[in-house]
Coordinates of C-alpha atoms (C1' of nucleotides) in Angstrom, one line a residue:
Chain A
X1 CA -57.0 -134.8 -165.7
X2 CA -59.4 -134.2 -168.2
X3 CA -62.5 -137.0 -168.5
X4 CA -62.6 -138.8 -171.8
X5 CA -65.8 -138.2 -172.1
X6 CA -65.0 -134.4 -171.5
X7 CA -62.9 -135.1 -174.4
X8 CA -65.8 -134.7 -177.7
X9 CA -65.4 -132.4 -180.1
X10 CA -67.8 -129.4 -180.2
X11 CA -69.3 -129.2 -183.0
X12 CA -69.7 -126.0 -185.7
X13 CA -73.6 -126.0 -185.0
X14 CA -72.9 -125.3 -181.3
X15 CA -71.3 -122.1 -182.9
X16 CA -73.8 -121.4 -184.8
X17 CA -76.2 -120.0 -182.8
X18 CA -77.2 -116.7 -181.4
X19 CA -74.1 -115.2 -179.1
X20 CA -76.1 -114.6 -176.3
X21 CA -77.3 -118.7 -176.4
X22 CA -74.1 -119.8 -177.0
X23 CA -71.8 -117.5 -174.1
X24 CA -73.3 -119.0 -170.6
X25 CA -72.7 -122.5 -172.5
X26 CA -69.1 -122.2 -173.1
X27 CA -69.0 -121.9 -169.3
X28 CA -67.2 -125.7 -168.3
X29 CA -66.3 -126.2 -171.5
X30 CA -62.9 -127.2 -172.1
X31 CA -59.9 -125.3 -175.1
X32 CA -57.6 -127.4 -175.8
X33 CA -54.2 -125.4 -176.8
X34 CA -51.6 -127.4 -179.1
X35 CA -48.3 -126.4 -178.7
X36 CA -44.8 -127.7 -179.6
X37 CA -44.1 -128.5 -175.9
X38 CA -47.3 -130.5 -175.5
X39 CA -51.1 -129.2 -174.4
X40 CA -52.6 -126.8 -172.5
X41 CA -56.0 -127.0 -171.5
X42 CA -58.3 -124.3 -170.1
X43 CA -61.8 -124.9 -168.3
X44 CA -64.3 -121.6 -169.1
X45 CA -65.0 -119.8 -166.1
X46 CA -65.7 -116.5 -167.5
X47 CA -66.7 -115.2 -171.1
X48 CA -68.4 -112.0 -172.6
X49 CA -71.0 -111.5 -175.5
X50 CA -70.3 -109.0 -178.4
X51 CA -72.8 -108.8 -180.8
X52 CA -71.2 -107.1 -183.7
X53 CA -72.4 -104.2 -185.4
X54 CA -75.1 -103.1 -183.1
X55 CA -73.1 -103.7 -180.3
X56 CA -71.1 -100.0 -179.4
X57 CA -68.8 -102.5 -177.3
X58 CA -67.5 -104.9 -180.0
X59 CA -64.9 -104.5 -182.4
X60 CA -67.2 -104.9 -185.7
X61 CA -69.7 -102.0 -184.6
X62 CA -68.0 -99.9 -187.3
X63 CA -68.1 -102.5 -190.1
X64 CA -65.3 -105.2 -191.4
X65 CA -62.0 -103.9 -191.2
X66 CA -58.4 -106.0 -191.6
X67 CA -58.2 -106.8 -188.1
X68 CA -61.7 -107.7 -186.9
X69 CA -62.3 -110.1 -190.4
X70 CA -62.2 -113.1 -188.8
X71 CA -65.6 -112.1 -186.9
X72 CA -67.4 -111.9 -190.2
X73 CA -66.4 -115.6 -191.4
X74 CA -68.0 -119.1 -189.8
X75 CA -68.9 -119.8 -186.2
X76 CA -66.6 -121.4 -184.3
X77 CA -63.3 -119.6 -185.9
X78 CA -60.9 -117.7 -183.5
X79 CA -60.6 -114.5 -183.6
X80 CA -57.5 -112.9 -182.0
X81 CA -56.9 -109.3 -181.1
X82 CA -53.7 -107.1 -179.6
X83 CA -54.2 -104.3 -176.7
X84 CA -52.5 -102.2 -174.9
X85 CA -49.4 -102.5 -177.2
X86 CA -48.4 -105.6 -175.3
X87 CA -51.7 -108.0 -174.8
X88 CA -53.5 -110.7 -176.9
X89 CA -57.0 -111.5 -175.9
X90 CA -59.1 -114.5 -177.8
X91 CA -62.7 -114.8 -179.0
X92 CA -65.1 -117.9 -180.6
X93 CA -66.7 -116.3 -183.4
X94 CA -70.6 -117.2 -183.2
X95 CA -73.0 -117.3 -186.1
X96 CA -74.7 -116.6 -188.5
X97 CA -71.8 -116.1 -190.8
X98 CA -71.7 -112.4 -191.5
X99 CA -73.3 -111.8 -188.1
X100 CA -70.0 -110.6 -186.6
X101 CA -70.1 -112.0 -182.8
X102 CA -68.0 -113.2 -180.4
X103 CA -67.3 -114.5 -177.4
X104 CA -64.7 -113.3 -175.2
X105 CA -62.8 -115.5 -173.0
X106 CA -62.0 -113.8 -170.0
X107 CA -61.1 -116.3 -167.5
X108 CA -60.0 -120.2 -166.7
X109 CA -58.9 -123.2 -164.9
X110 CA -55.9 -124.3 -166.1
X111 CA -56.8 -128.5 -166.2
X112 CA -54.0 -129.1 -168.5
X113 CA -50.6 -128.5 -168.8
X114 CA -49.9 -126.2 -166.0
X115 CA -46.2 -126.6 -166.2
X116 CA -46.0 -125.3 -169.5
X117 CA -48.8 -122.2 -168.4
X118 CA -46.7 -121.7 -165.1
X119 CA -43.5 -120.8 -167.6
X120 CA -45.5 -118.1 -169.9
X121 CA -47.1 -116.9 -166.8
X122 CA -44.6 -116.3 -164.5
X123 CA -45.7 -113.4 -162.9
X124 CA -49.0 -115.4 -161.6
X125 CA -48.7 -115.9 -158.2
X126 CA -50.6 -118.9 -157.7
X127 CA -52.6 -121.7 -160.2
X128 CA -55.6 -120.0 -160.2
X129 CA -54.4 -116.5 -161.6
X130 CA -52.4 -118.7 -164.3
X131 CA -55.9 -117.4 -166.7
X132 CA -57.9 -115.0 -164.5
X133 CA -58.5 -112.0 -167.1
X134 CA -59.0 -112.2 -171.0
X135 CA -55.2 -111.4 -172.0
X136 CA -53.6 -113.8 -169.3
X137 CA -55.4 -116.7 -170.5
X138 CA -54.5 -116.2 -174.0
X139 CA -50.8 -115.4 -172.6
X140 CA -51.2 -119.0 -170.6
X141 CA -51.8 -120.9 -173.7
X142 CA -49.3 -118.9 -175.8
X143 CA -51.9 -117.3 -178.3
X144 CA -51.4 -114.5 -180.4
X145 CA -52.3 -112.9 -184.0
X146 CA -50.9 -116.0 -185.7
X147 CA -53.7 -118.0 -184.1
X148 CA -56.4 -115.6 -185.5
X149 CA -58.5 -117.2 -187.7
X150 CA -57.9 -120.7 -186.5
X151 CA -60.9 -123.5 -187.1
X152 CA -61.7 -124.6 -183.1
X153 CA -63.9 -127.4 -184.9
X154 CA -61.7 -128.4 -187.6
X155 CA -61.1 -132.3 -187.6
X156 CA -57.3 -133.8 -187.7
X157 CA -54.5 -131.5 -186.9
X158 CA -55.5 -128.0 -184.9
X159 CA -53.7 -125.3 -182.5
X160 CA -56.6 -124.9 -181.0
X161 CA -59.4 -127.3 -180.3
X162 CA -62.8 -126.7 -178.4
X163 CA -64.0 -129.6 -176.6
X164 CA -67.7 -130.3 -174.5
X165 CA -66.5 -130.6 -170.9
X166 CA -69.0 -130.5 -168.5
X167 CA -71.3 -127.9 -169.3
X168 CA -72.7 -125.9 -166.2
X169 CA -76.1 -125.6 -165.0
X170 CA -78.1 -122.8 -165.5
X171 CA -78.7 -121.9 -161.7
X172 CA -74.8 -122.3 -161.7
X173 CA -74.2 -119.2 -163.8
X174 CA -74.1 -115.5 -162.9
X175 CA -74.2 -112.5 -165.4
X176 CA -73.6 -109.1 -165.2
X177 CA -71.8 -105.9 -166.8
X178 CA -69.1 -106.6 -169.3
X179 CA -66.0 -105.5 -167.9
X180 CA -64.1 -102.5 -168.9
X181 CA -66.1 -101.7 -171.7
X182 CA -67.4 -98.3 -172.9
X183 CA -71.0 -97.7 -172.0
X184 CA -71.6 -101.0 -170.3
X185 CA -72.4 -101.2 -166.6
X186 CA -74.3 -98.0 -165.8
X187 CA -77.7 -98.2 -164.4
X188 CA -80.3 -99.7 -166.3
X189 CA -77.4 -101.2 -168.5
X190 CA -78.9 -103.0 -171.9
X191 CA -75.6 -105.3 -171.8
X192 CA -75.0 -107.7 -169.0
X193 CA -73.6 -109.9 -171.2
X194 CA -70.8 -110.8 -169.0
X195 CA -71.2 -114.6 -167.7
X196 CA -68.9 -116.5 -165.0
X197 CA -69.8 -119.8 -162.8
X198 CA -71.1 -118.4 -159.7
X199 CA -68.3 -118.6 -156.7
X200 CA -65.0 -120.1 -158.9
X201 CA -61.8 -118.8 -157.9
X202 CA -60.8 -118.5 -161.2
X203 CA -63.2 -115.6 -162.2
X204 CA -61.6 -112.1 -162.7
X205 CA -62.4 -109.2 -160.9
X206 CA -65.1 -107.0 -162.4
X207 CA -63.7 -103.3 -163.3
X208 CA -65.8 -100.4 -165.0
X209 CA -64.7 -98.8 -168.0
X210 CA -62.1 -96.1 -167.4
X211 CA -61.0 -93.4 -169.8
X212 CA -57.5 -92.6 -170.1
X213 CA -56.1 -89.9 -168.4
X214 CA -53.5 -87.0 -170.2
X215 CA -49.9 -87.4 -170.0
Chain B
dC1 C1' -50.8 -87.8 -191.1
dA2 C1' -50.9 -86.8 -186.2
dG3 C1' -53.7 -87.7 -182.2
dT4 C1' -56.2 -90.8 -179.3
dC5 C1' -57.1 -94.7 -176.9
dG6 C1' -57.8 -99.5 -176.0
dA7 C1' -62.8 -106.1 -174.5
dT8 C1' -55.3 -105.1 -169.7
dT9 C1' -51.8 -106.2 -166.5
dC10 C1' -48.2 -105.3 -163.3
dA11 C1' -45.3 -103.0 -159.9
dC12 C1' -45.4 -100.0 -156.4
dT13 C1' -47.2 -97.0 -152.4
Chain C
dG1 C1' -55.5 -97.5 -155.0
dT2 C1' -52.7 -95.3 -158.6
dG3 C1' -49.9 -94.8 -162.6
dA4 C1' -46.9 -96.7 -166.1
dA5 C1' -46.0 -99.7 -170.0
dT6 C1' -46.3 -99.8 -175.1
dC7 C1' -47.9 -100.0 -180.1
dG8 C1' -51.2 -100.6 -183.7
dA9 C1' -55.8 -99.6 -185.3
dC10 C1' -58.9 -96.4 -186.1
dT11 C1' -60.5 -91.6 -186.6
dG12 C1' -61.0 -87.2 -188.4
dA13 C1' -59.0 -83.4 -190.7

DNA sequence: CAGTCGATTCACT
DNA sequence: GTGAATCGACTGA
């Protein structure tokens, strides 16, 4: 059960700031996921920075294409991609419009409509894998490339609506390499833009990035 | 226009 | 721990 108080709207300012501000402070903050069948609601655990285009890792490092448009527009936008040929992962576009960031969010509790998450995840084999990793949790609350480009701070009627939570302390939260990303994690890595709440069970497991072998 | 590979996950050994 | 699944975006010729 979510808090009323844990209920306010965040606000576009909160998006418009610099990703790297805004990332640890989506940590305990709470999506709320509209469906047909009724809400699902995900506490951040995990997220990653991506600072458009001088960031190698992020999907606008090469400029505005079709897909990654959404990252160009106003903070607090979602911007949806598709992997693998079979996985959605979800972003919070951050400002200054034009600036191209995002936040990716990799991991969460489930505090809301679990039942519903349980169905869509069914391979999870407990509550606390129902979001642990980026395309799970968008999988959990049923979000794909229709979603892309929804307002997260629209007022009245939204899929997708990000809420204040509790946010977490700052001796609370851990950073470190981004996982599975191209460059990111050597030694002396410029990135560690990867941020999680220190010890929760919902945080994924950190992998390096791993080039794909011939077939 | 063909080749490559991905901000991943799952089943299986 | 290893390899397969699966397809669209992007790249470079």
């Amino acid at each position: 059960m979510i808090a009323p108080s844990d209920r306010t709207p965040l606000p576009r300012e909160f998006f418009d700031r610099p990703v790297l501000e805004v990332a640890p402070d989506l940590l305990g903050r709470i999506l709320v996921r509209t469906t047909p069948d009724g809400p699902i609601a995900v506490r951040l655990t995990e997220v990653e920075a991506y600072d458009g285009e001088n960031d190698p890792g992020s999907h606008a490092y090469r400029g505005r294409t079709e897909r990654n448009a959404v990252m160009f527009g106003p903070p607090g936008h979602v911007y949806v991609y598709f992997t693998y040929g079979m996985w959605h992962c979800m972003n919070l576009v951050c400002g200054p419009e034009g600036r191209a960031a995002g936040v990716l969010l990799r991991a969460g509790e489930i505090v809301e409509g679990a039942e519903l998450a349980r169905i869509r995840r069914r391979s999870a084999r407990n509550d606390k894998e129902l979001a642990k990793g980026p395309a799970r949790l968008a999988t959990a609350l049923d979000v794909d490339r229709s979603l892309d480009g929804t307002d997260a701070c629209a007022t009245g009627e939204t899929p997708i609506r990000a809420l204040t939570g509790t946010p977490v302390p700052a001796d609370r939260v851990s950073n470190g390499p981004r996982t599975g990303v191209a460059g990111d994690g050597g030694n002396g890595d410029i990135h560690p833009w990867r941020f999680w709440i220190a010890d929760d069970p919902t945080v994924s497991p950190y992998r390096p990035h791993t080039p794909r072998r011939r077939r």
